[in-house]
Amino acid sequence: MINGRAKGHAFERELIKKFQDEFGDCADHLKRNLDQYQIAGKADIEFNNLMIEAKRYASGRWHKDCWWEQAMTSAGENYIPVLIYKYDHQPIKFVFGLSDLTGDRYLTGTATVDYATGIMLMRELLKFP
C-alpha cells in the first residue's frame, strides 16, 4: 500500500520540477511549503502571486469542491488560487477561478483545463517582483 502523504509530497516535487523546466530561472526558488503542516491555510506551493494547492489521488474523475475551497482559503485576498490535481492513469488538470481569468470579480465558478493550457494561463497570471 502506498502512503497517501508520500504520494502527495512526490506530486508536489514533480510539479516544482515541471515549473522549473517550464519557467526557467524565475522558478528556481520554488520548493514545497513545509509550513503547511504547522500553519492552517497555507498552500502547497507559493509561486509569486499564485498559491497552488496540489492533490494526488488513486481514483476519481473530477476535483472535489473542498479542494477548491482550500485553494481559495490559502490564496486569501492577495493571491490567485490554483488547484492542480491528478488521479492515477489520468492526466494532470488545473483549476482556475473564472474571475481571475476574466478580471470580472463578480464572476463565480471555475475553469478546469489540461496541463498545457494550465501552464499557459499561469504564464498570463504570474506577476514577477
mmCIF file of N, CA and C in Angstrom:
data_model
loop_
_atom_site.group_PDB
_atom_site.id
_atom_site.type_symbol
_atom_site.label_atom_id
_atom_site.label_comp_id
_atom_site.label_asym_id
_atom_site.label_seq_id
_atom_site.Cartn_x
_atom_site.Cartn_y
_atom_site.Cartn_z
ATOM 1 N N MET A 1 0.843 -1.190 0.000
ATOM 2 C CA MET A 1 0.000 0.000 0.000
ATOM 3 C C MET A 1 0.888 1.253 0.000
ATOM 4 N N ILE A 2 0.562 2.184 -0.853
ATOM 5 C CA ILE A 2 1.326 3.414 -0.965
ATOM 6 C C ILE A 2 0.811 4.420 0.054
ATOM 7 N N ASN A 3 1.729 5.052 0.763
ATOM 8 C CA ASN A 3 1.391 6.079 1.738
ATOM 9 C C ASN A 3 0.858 7.296 0.987
ATOM 10 N N GLY A 4 -0.372 7.709 1.314
ATOM 11 C CA GLY A 4 -1.009 8.835 0.633
ATOM 12 C C GLY A 4 -0.256 10.133 0.796
ATOM 13 N N ARG A 5 0.292 10.366 1.973
ATOM 14 C CA ARG A 5 1.043 11.600 2.206
ATOM 15 C C ARG A 5 2.309 11.618 1.359
ATOM 16 N N ALA A 6 3.002 10.483 1.291
ATOM 17 C CA ALA A 6 4.217 10.395 0.471
ATOM 18 C C ALA A 6 3.887 10.620 -1.001
ATOM 19 N N LYS A 7 2.751 10.082 -1.448
ATOM 20 C CA LYS A 7 2.310 10.268 -2.830
ATOM 21 C C LYS A 7 2.059 11.750 -3.111
ATOM 22 N N GLY A 8 1.431 12.438 -2.159
ATOM 23 C CA GLY A 8 1.184 13.867 -2.305
ATOM 24 C C GLY A 8 2.468 14.676 -2.336
ATOM 25 N N HIS A 9 3.425 14.326 -1.470
ATOM 26 C CA HIS A 9 4.714 15.033 -1.443
ATOM 27 C C HIS A 9 5.453 14.846 -2.765
ATOM 28 N N ALA A 10 5.425 13.613 -3.274
ATOM 29 C CA ALA A 10 6.092 13.333 -4.552
ATOM 30 C C ALA A 10 5.453 14.138 -5.681
ATOM 31 N N PHE A 11 4.125 14.294 -5.655
ATOM 32 C CA PHE A 11 3.437 15.084 -6.680
ATOM 33 C C PHE A 11 3.838 16.553 -6.585
ATOM 34 N N GLU A 12 3.950 17.084 -5.371
ATOM 35 C CA GLU A 12 4.387 18.471 -5.194
ATOM 36 C C GLU A 12 5.789 18.661 -5.765
ATOM 37 N N ARG A 13 6.706 17.723 -5.477
ATOM 38 C CA ARG A 13 8.075 17.812 -6.011
ATOM 39 C C ARG A 13 8.070 17.708 -7.538
ATOM 40 N N GLU A 14 7.223 16.829 -8.085
ATOM 41 C CA GLU A 14 7.103 16.692 -9.537
ATOM 42 C C GLU A 14 6.633 18.000 -10.169
ATOM 43 N N LEU A 15 5.637 18.639 -9.561
ATOM 44 C CA LEU A 15 5.141 19.913 -10.095
ATOM 45 C C LEU A 15 6.218 20.991 -10.050
ATOM 46 N N ILE A 16 6.956 21.055 -8.964
ATOM 47 C CA ILE A 16 8.018 22.062 -8.858
ATOM 48 C C ILE A 16 9.049 21.855 -9.960
ATOM 49 N N LYS A 17 9.429 20.619 -10.200
ATOM 50 C CA LYS A 17 10.386 20.314 -11.277
ATOM 51 C C LYS A 17 9.810 20.731 -12.624
ATOM 52 N N LYS A 18 8.538 20.439 -12.860
ATOM 53 C CA LYS A 18 7.893 20.832 -14.115
ATOM 54 C C LYS A 18 7.872 22.356 -14.258
ATOM 55 N N PHE A 19 7.568 23.070 -13.171
ATOM 56 C CA PHE A 19 7.547 24.534 -13.222
ATOM 57 C C PHE A 19 8.946 25.076 -13.509
ATOM 58 N N GLN A 20 9.956 24.482 -12.900
ATOM 59 C CA GLN A 20 11.327 24.925 -13.159
ATOM 60 C C GLN A 20 11.707 24.690 -14.617
ATOM 61 N N ASP A 21 11.266 23.576 -15.191
ATOM 62 C CA ASP A 21 11.520 23.316 -16.613
ATOM 63 C C ASP A 21 10.759 24.297 -17.502
ATOM 64 N N GLU A 22 9.514 24.598 -17.148
ATOM 65 C CA GLU A 22 8.660 25.470 -17.960
ATOM 66 C C GLU A 22 9.025 26.952 -17.842
ATOM 67 N N PHE A 23 9.343 27.392 -16.617
ATOM 68 C CA PHE A 23 9.522 28.825 -16.354
ATOM 69 C C PHE A 23 10.978 29.239 -16.190
ATOM 70 N N GLY A 24 11.898 28.287 -16.189
ATOM 71 C CA GLY A 24 13.318 28.609 -16.118
ATOM 72 C C GLY A 24 13.741 29.230 -14.803
ATOM 73 N N ASP A 25 14.658 30.189 -14.889
ATOM 74 C CA ASP A 25 15.276 30.799 -13.707
ATOM 75 C C ASP A 25 14.280 31.423 -12.743
ATOM 76 N N CYS A 26 13.167 31.924 -13.250
ATOM 77 C CA CYS A 26 12.205 32.591 -12.362
ATOM 78 C C CYS A 26 11.512 31.600 -11.428
ATOM 79 N N ALA A 27 11.677 30.294 -11.666
ATOM 80 C CA ALA A 27 11.071 29.277 -10.800
ATOM 81 C C ALA A 27 12.119 28.529 -9.973
ATOM 82 N N ASP A 28 13.375 28.954 -10.058
ATOM 83 C CA ASP A 28 14.437 28.256 -9.323
ATOM 84 C C ASP A 28 14.232 28.283 -7.820
ATOM 85 N N HIS A 29 13.553 29.297 -7.313
ATOM 86 C CA HIS A 29 13.351 29.448 -5.864
ATOM 87 C C HIS A 29 12.253 28.536 -5.309
ATOM 88 N N LEU A 30 11.495 27.892 -6.179
ATOM 89 C CA LEU A 30 10.343 27.116 -5.714
ATOM 90 C C LEU A 30 10.756 25.918 -4.878
ATOM 91 N N LYS A 31 9.974 25.681 -3.838
ATOM 92 C CA LYS A 31 10.130 24.493 -3.020
ATOM 93 C C LYS A 31 8.795 24.215 -2.353
ATOM 94 N N ARG A 32 8.651 23.001 -1.848
ATOM 95 C CA ARG A 32 7.427 22.649 -1.133
ATOM 96 C C ARG A 32 7.301 23.555 0.085
ATOM 97 N N ASN A 33 6.093 23.967 0.379
ATOM 98 C CA ASN A 33 5.830 24.809 1.533
ATOM 99 C C ASN A 33 5.644 23.908 2.755
ATOM 100 N N LEU A 34 6.692 23.735 3.523
ATOM 101 C CA LEU A 34 6.623 22.848 4.683
ATOM 102 C C LEU A 34 5.828 23.462 5.835
ATOM 103 N N ASP A 35 5.579 24.766 5.787
ATOM 104 C CA ASP A 35 4.767 25.425 6.821
ATOM 105 C C ASP A 35 3.312 24.968 6.769
ATOM 106 N N GLN A 36 2.905 24.349 5.664
ATOM 107 C CA GLN A 36 1.507 23.940 5.516
ATOM 108 C C GLN A 36 1.082 22.955 6.597
ATOM 109 N N TYR A 37 2.048 22.273 7.208
ATOM 110 C CA TYR A 37 1.706 21.287 8.238
ATOM 111 C C TYR A 37 1.651 21.899 9.627
ATOM 112 N N GLN A 38 2.261 23.083 9.802
ATOM 113 C CA GLN A 38 2.238 23.748 11.099
ATOM 114 C C GLN A 38 1.210 24.873 11.169
ATOM 115 N N ILE A 39 0.937 25.486 10.027
ATOM 116 C CA ILE A 39 0.049 26.646 9.989
ATOM 117 C C ILE A 39 -1.118 26.346 9.051
ATOM 118 N N ALA A 40 -2.324 26.397 9.571
ATOM 119 C CA ALA A 40 -3.512 26.131 8.752
ATOM 120 C C ALA A 40 -3.651 27.190 7.668
ATOM 121 N N GLY A 41 -4.156 26.783 6.518
ATOM 122 C CA GLY A 41 -4.440 27.729 5.447
ATOM 123 C C GLY A 41 -3.273 28.060 4.554
ATOM 124 N N LYS A 42 -2.176 27.316 4.621
ATOM 125 C CA LYS A 42 -1.024 27.567 3.758
ATOM 126 C C LYS A 42 -1.125 26.698 2.511
ATOM 127 N N ALA A 43 -0.707 27.236 1.380
ATOM 128 C CA ALA A 43 -0.719 26.496 0.121
ATOM 129 C C ALA A 43 0.445 25.508 0.083
ATOM 130 N N ASP A 44 0.348 24.531 -0.828
ATOM 131 C CA ASP A 44 1.422 23.561 -1.004
ATOM 132 C C ASP A 44 2.641 24.195 -1.663
ATOM 133 N N ILE A 45 2.386 25.052 -2.662
ATOM 134 C CA ILE A 45 3.463 25.718 -3.397
ATOM 135 C C ILE A 45 3.083 27.178 -3.578
ATOM 136 N N GLU A 46 3.995 28.068 -3.217
ATOM 137 C CA GLU A 46 3.788 29.502 -3.439
ATOM 138 C C GLU A 46 4.678 29.918 -4.594
ATOM 139 N N PHE A 47 4.069 30.437 -5.657
ATOM 140 C CA PHE A 47 4.819 30.864 -6.833
ATOM 141 C C PHE A 47 4.434 32.309 -7.122
ATOM 142 N N ASN A 48 5.225 33.224 -6.557
ATOM 143 C CA ASN A 48 4.982 34.663 -6.656
ATOM 144 C C ASN A 48 3.554 34.985 -6.204
ATOM 145 N N ASN A 49 2.686 35.407 -7.123
ATOM 146 C CA ASN A 49 1.319 35.777 -6.750
ATOM 147 C C ASN A 49 0.331 34.613 -6.859
ATOM 148 N N LEU A 50 0.826 33.414 -7.145
ATOM 149 C CA LEU A 50 -0.035 32.230 -7.258
ATOM 150 C C LEU A 50 0.124 31.349 -6.029
ATOM 151 N N MET A 51 -0.985 30.924 -5.461
ATOM 152 C CA MET A 51 -0.978 29.959 -4.360
ATOM 153 C C MET A 51 -1.528 28.653 -4.918
ATOM 154 N N ILE A 52 -0.689 27.645 -4.943
ATOM 155 C CA ILE A 52 -1.013 26.399 -5.626
ATOM 156 C C ILE A 52 -1.299 25.293 -4.621
ATOM 157 N N GLU A 53 -2.459 24.708 -4.761
ATOM 158 C CA GLU A 53 -2.857 23.555 -3.961
ATOM 159 C C GLU A 53 -2.756 22.338 -4.879
ATOM 160 N N ALA A 54 -1.970 21.338 -4.460
ATOM 161 C CA ALA A 54 -1.745 20.142 -5.274
ATOM 162 C C ALA A 54 -2.417 18.939 -4.619
ATOM 163 N N LYS A 55 -3.128 18.163 -5.414
ATOM 164 C CA LYS A 55 -3.825 16.965 -4.920
ATOM 165 C C LYS A 55 -3.500 15.794 -5.831
ATOM 166 N N ARG A 56 -3.167 14.664 -5.216
ATOM 167 C CA ARG A 56 -2.827 13.451 -5.976
ATOM 168 C C ARG A 56 -3.529 12.266 -5.321
ATOM 169 N N TYR A 57 -4.439 11.643 -6.069
ATOM 170 C CA TYR A 57 -5.226 10.538 -5.534
ATOM 171 C C TYR A 57 -5.267 9.379 -6.517
ATOM 172 N N ALA A 58 -5.610 8.215 -6.002
ATOM 173 C CA ALA A 58 -5.641 6.995 -6.808
ATOM 174 C C ALA A 58 -6.797 6.989 -7.801
ATOM 175 N N SER A 59 -7.975 7.360 -7.347
ATOM 176 C CA SER A 59 -9.127 7.236 -8.241
ATOM 177 C C SER A 59 -10.053 8.431 -8.125
ATOM 178 N N GLY A 60 -10.737 8.673 -9.218
ATOM 179 C CA GLY A 60 -11.685 9.772 -9.304
ATOM 180 C C GLY A 60 -11.687 10.312 -10.720
ATOM 181 N N ARG A 61 -12.555 11.247 -10.971
ATOM 182 C CA ARG A 61 -12.650 11.846 -12.303
ATOM 183 C C ARG A 61 -12.609 13.374 -12.264
ATOM 184 N N TRP A 62 -13.046 13.962 -11.148
ATOM 185 C CA TRP A 62 -13.196 15.420 -11.076
ATOM 186 C C TRP A 62 -12.692 15.891 -9.726
ATOM 187 N N HIS A 63 -12.320 17.153 -9.644
ATOM 188 C CA HIS A 63 -11.854 17.670 -8.355
ATOM 189 C C HIS A 63 -13.022 17.813 -7.381
ATOM 190 N N LYS A 64 -12.684 17.761 -6.106
ATOM 191 C CA LYS A 64 -13.695 17.921 -5.061
ATOM 192 C C LYS A 64 -13.837 19.407 -4.738
ATOM 193 N N ASP A 65 -15.058 19.808 -4.431
ATOM 194 C CA ASP A 65 -15.318 21.213 -4.092
ATOM 195 C C ASP A 65 -14.454 21.681 -2.929
ATOM 196 N N CYS A 66 -14.225 20.801 -1.949
ATOM 197 C CA CYS A 66 -13.431 21.192 -0.778
ATOM 198 C C CYS A 66 -11.980 21.486 -1.158
ATOM 199 N N TRP A 67 -11.483 20.885 -2.244
ATOM 200 C CA TRP A 67 -10.124 21.194 -2.695
ATOM 201 C C TRP A 67 -10.052 22.632 -3.205
ATOM 202 N N TRP A 68 -11.068 23.037 -3.970
ATOM 203 C CA TRP A 68 -11.086 24.404 -4.487
ATOM 204 C C TRP A 68 -11.261 25.396 -3.335
ATOM 205 N N GLU A 69 -12.105 25.048 -2.379
ATOM 206 C CA GLU A 69 -12.278 25.900 -1.193
ATOM 207 C C GLU A 69 -10.950 26.073 -0.465
ATOM 208 N N GLN A 70 -10.198 24.991 -0.327
ATOM 209 C CA GLN A 70 -8.890 25.042 0.330
ATOM 210 C C GLN A 70 -7.928 25.942 -0.454
ATOM 211 N N ALA A 71 -7.949 25.845 -1.772
ATOM 212 C CA ALA A 71 -7.091 26.688 -2.609
ATOM 213 C C ALA A 71 -7.447 28.163 -2.431
ATOM 214 N N MET A 72 -8.740 28.476 -2.408
ATOM 215 C CA MET A 72 -9.166 29.866 -2.234
ATOM 216 C C MET A 72 -8.799 30.386 -0.847
ATOM 217 N N THR A 73 -8.941 29.553 0.168
ATOM 218 C CA THR A 73 -8.591 29.960 1.528
ATOM 219 C C THR A 73 -7.101 30.273 1.624
ATOM 220 N N SER A 74 -6.265 29.416 1.059
ATOM 221 C CA SER A 74 -4.822 29.649 1.143
ATOM 222 C C SER A 74 -4.400 30.892 0.361
ATOM 223 N N ALA A 75 -5.122 31.212 -0.714
ATOM 224 C CA ALA A 75 -4.790 32.389 -1.511
ATOM 225 C C ALA A 75 -5.231 33.683 -0.838
ATOM 226 N N GLY A 76 -6.304 33.630 -0.073
ATOM 227 C CA GLY A 76 -6.806 34.835 0.575
ATOM 228 C C GLY A 76 -7.175 35.898 -0.453
ATOM 229 N N GLU A 77 -7.064 37.145 -0.052
ATOM 230 C CA GLU A 77 -7.420 38.267 -0.926
ATOM 231 C C GLU A 77 -6.253 38.737 -1.791
ATOM 232 N N ASN A 78 -5.021 38.353 -1.431
ATOM 233 C CA ASN A 78 -3.843 38.926 -2.078
ATOM 234 C C ASN A 78 -3.189 38.039 -3.128
ATOM 235 N N TYR A 79 -3.664 36.823 -3.285
ATOM 236 C CA TYR A 79 -3.039 35.886 -4.211
ATOM 237 C C TYR A 79 -4.100 35.231 -5.093
ATOM 238 N N ILE A 80 -3.649 34.600 -6.152
ATOM 239 C CA ILE A 80 -4.540 33.898 -7.069
ATOM 240 C C ILE A 80 -4.485 32.406 -6.733
ATOM 241 N N PRO A 81 -5.644 31.791 -6.473
ATOM 242 C CA PRO A 81 -5.644 30.355 -6.182
ATOM 243 C C PRO A 81 -5.536 29.517 -7.460
ATOM 244 N N VAL A 82 -4.760 28.453 -7.365
ATOM 245 C CA VAL A 82 -4.658 27.483 -8.448
ATOM 246 C C VAL A 82 -4.725 26.103 -7.808
ATOM 247 N N LEU A 83 -5.600 25.270 -8.319
ATOM 248 C CA LEU A 83 -5.684 23.883 -7.876
ATOM 249 C C LEU A 83 -5.146 23.014 -9.004
ATOM 250 N N ILE A 84 -4.211 22.120 -8.651
ATOM 251 C CA ILE A 84 -3.679 21.173 -9.630
ATOM 252 C C ILE A 84 -3.890 19.791 -9.049
ATOM 253 N N TYR A 85 -4.513 18.916 -9.835
ATOM 254 C CA TYR A 85 -4.779 17.581 -9.310
ATOM 255 C C TYR A 85 -4.515 16.514 -10.370
ATOM 256 N N LYS A 86 -4.311 15.309 -9.865
ATOM 257 C CA LYS A 86 -4.075 14.168 -10.749
ATOM 258 C C LYS A 86 -4.558 12.898 -10.075
ATOM 259 N N TYR A 87 -5.250 12.080 -10.843
ATOM 260 C CA TYR A 87 -5.628 10.740 -10.420
ATOM 261 C C TYR A 87 -4.748 9.744 -11.186
ATOM 262 N N ASP A 88 -4.548 8.566 -10.621
ATOM 263 C CA ASP A 88 -3.761 7.531 -11.292
ATOM 264 C C ASP A 88 -4.293 7.288 -12.706
ATOM 265 N N HIS A 89 -3.356 7.149 -13.642
ATOM 266 C CA HIS A 89 -3.659 6.817 -15.033
ATOM 267 C C HIS A 89 -4.490 7.887 -15.742
ATOM 268 N N GLN A 90 -4.463 9.105 -15.224
ATOM 269 C CA GLN A 90 -5.157 10.228 -15.854
ATOM 270 C C GLN A 90 -4.201 11.417 -15.921
ATOM 271 N N PRO A 91 -4.444 12.327 -16.849
ATOM 272 C CA PRO A 91 -3.550 13.486 -16.975
ATOM 273 C C PRO A 91 -3.750 14.500 -15.848
ATOM 274 N N ILE A 92 -2.753 15.339 -15.672
ATOM 275 C CA ILE A 92 -2.807 16.433 -14.702
ATOM 276 C C ILE A 92 -3.836 17.457 -15.175
ATOM 277 N N LYS A 93 -4.624 17.978 -14.226
ATOM 278 C CA LYS A 93 -5.618 19.015 -14.513
ATOM 279 C C LYS A 93 -5.344 20.243 -13.637
ATOM 280 N N PHE A 94 -5.630 21.410 -14.168
ATOM 281 C CA PHE A 94 -5.510 22.685 -13.462
ATOM 282 C C PHE A 94 -6.905 23.284 -13.300
ATOM 283 N N VAL A 95 -7.137 23.937 -12.164
ATOM 284 C CA VAL A 95 -8.399 24.631 -11.930
ATOM 285 C C VAL A 95 -8.088 26.088 -11.578
ATOM 286 N N PHE A 96 -8.769 27.005 -12.257
ATOM 287 C CA PHE A 96 -8.618 28.446 -12.032
ATOM 288 C C PHE A 96 -9.989 29.046 -11.777
ATOM 289 N N GLY A 97 -10.027 30.130 -11.033
ATOM 290 C CA GLY A 97 -11.268 30.859 -10.840
ATOM 291 C C GLY A 97 -11.588 31.666 -12.090
ATOM 292 N N LEU A 98 -12.850 31.641 -12.499
ATOM 293 C CA LEU A 98 -13.246 32.408 -13.684
ATOM 294 C C LEU A 98 -12.992 33.897 -13.491
ATOM 295 N N SER A 99 -13.167 34.377 -12.267
ATOM 296 C CA SER A 99 -12.935 35.809 -12.029
ATOM 297 C C SER A 99 -11.467 36.173 -12.246
ATOM 298 N N ASP A 100 -10.544 35.265 -11.922
ATOM 299 C CA ASP A 100 -9.124 35.536 -12.146
ATOM 300 C C ASP A 100 -8.778 35.511 -13.629
ATOM 301 N N LEU A 101 -9.456 34.672 -14.378
ATOM 302 C CA LEU A 101 -9.181 34.569 -15.813
ATOM 303 C C LEU A 101 -9.780 35.712 -16.616
ATOM 304 N N THR A 102 -10.900 36.248 -16.142
ATOM 305 C CA THR A 102 -11.599 37.284 -16.912
ATOM 306 C C THR A 102 -11.396 38.693 -16.367
ATOM 307 N N GLY A 103 -10.999 38.799 -15.109
ATOM 308 C CA GLY A 103 -10.891 40.112 -14.481
ATOM 309 C C GLY A 103 -12.212 40.620 -13.929
ATOM 310 N N ASP A 104 -13.285 39.852 -14.082
ATOM 311 C CA ASP A 104 -14.599 40.222 -13.570
ATOM 312 C C ASP A 104 -14.752 39.641 -12.166
ATOM 313 N N ARG A 105 -14.598 40.472 -11.149
ATOM 314 C CA ARG A 105 -14.594 39.971 -9.768
ATOM 315 C C ARG A 105 -15.954 39.441 -9.320
ATOM 316 N N TYR A 106 -16.999 39.707 -10.079
ATOM 317 C CA TYR A 106 -18.331 39.216 -9.720
ATOM 318 C C TYR A 106 -18.641 37.858 -10.351
ATOM 319 N N LEU A 107 -17.773 37.428 -11.252
ATOM 320 C CA LEU A 107 -17.980 36.146 -11.921
ATOM 321 C C LEU A 107 -17.539 35.009 -10.997
ATOM 322 N N THR A 108 -18.422 34.051 -10.786
ATOM 323 C CA THR A 108 -18.096 32.924 -9.925
ATOM 324 C C THR A 108 -17.894 31.673 -10.779
ATOM 325 N N GLY A 109 -17.400 30.630 -10.168
ATOM 326 C CA GLY A 109 -17.184 29.375 -10.871
ATOM 327 C C GLY A 109 -15.724 29.176 -11.198
ATOM 328 N N THR A 110 -15.454 28.026 -11.790
ATOM 329 C CA THR A 110 -14.082 27.658 -12.109
ATOM 330 C C THR A 110 -13.975 27.159 -13.540
ATOM 331 N N ALA A 111 -12.754 27.134 -14.020
ATOM 332 C CA ALA A 111 -12.429 26.534 -15.314
ATOM 333 C C ALA A 111 -11.393 25.453 -15.061
ATOM 334 N N THR A 112 -11.664 24.250 -15.542
ATOM 335 C CA THR A 112 -10.726 23.141 -15.416
ATOM 336 C C THR A 112 -10.114 22.894 -16.784
ATOM 337 N N VAL A 113 -8.781 22.885 -16.820
ATOM 338 C CA VAL A 113 -8.075 22.791 -18.104
ATOM 339 C C VAL A 113 -6.973 21.736 -18.031
ATOM 340 N N ASP A 114 -6.452 21.375 -19.201
ATOM 341 C CA ASP A 114 -5.371 20.398 -19.271
ATOM 342 C C ASP A 114 -4.033 21.050 -18.890
ATOM 343 N N TYR A 115 -2.990 20.237 -18.847
ATOM 344 C CA TYR A 115 -1.678 20.706 -18.403
ATOM 345 C C TYR A 115 -1.154 21.867 -19.261
ATOM 346 N N ALA A 116 -1.152 21.703 -20.578
ATOM 347 C CA ALA A 116 -0.591 22.740 -21.451
ATOM 348 C C ALA A 116 -1.335 24.062 -21.300
ATOM 349 N N THR A 117 -2.648 24.001 -21.229
ATOM 350 C CA THR A 117 -3.443 25.218 -21.051
ATOM 351 C C THR A 117 -3.208 25.814 -19.671
ATOM 352 N N GLY A 118 -3.073 24.957 -18.649
ATOM 353 C CA GLY A 118 -2.782 25.429 -17.298
ATOM 354 C C GLY A 118 -1.478 26.196 -17.228
ATOM 355 N N ILE A 119 -0.436 25.684 -17.876
ATOM 356 C CA ILE A 119 0.860 26.382 -17.900
ATOM 357 C C ILE A 119 0.725 27.714 -18.626
ATOM 358 N N MET A 120 -0.003 27.728 -19.749
ATOM 359 C CA MET A 120 -0.208 28.972 -20.488
ATOM 360 C C MET A 120 -0.928 30.009 -19.614
ATOM 361 N N LEU A 121 -1.966 29.571 -18.895
ATOM 362 C CA LEU A 121 -2.704 30.503 -18.041
ATOM 363 C C LEU A 121 -1.838 30.979 -16.876
ATOM 364 N N MET A 122 -1.020 30.101 -16.324
ATOM 365 C CA MET A 122 -0.090 30.539 -15.274
ATOM 366 C C MET A 122 0.836 31.622 -15.797
ATOM 367 N N ARG A 123 1.339 31.456 -17.012
ATOM 368 C CA ARG A 123 2.216 32.485 -17.613
ATOM 369 C C ARG A 123 1.500 33.835 -17.696
ATOM 370 N N GLU A 124 0.210 33.807 -18.026
ATOM 371 C CA GLU A 124 -0.558 35.044 -18.139
ATOM 372 C C GLU A 124 -0.830 35.679 -16.778
ATOM 373 N N LEU A 125 -1.019 34.845 -15.757
ATOM 374 C CA LEU A 125 -1.399 35.349 -14.430
ATOM 375 C C LEU A 125 -0.217 35.705 -13.534
ATOM 376 N N LEU A 126 0.938 35.108 -13.793
ATOM 377 C CA LEU A 126 2.102 35.331 -12.921
ATOM 378 C C LEU A 126 2.561 36.777 -12.959
ATOM 379 N N LYS A 127 2.864 37.286 -11.789
ATOM 380 C CA LYS A 127 3.478 38.607 -11.670
ATOM 381 C C LYS A 127 4.849 38.387 -11.050
ATOM 382 N N PHE A 128 5.828 39.115 -11.542
ATOM 383 C CA PHE A 128 7.188 38.947 -11.057
ATOM 384 C C PHE A 128 7.602 40.178 -10.253
ATOM 385 N N PRO A 129 8.296 39.914 -9.134
ATOM 386 C CA PRO A 129 8.714 41.044 -8.280
ATOM 387 C C PRO A 129 9.705 41.951 -8.967
#
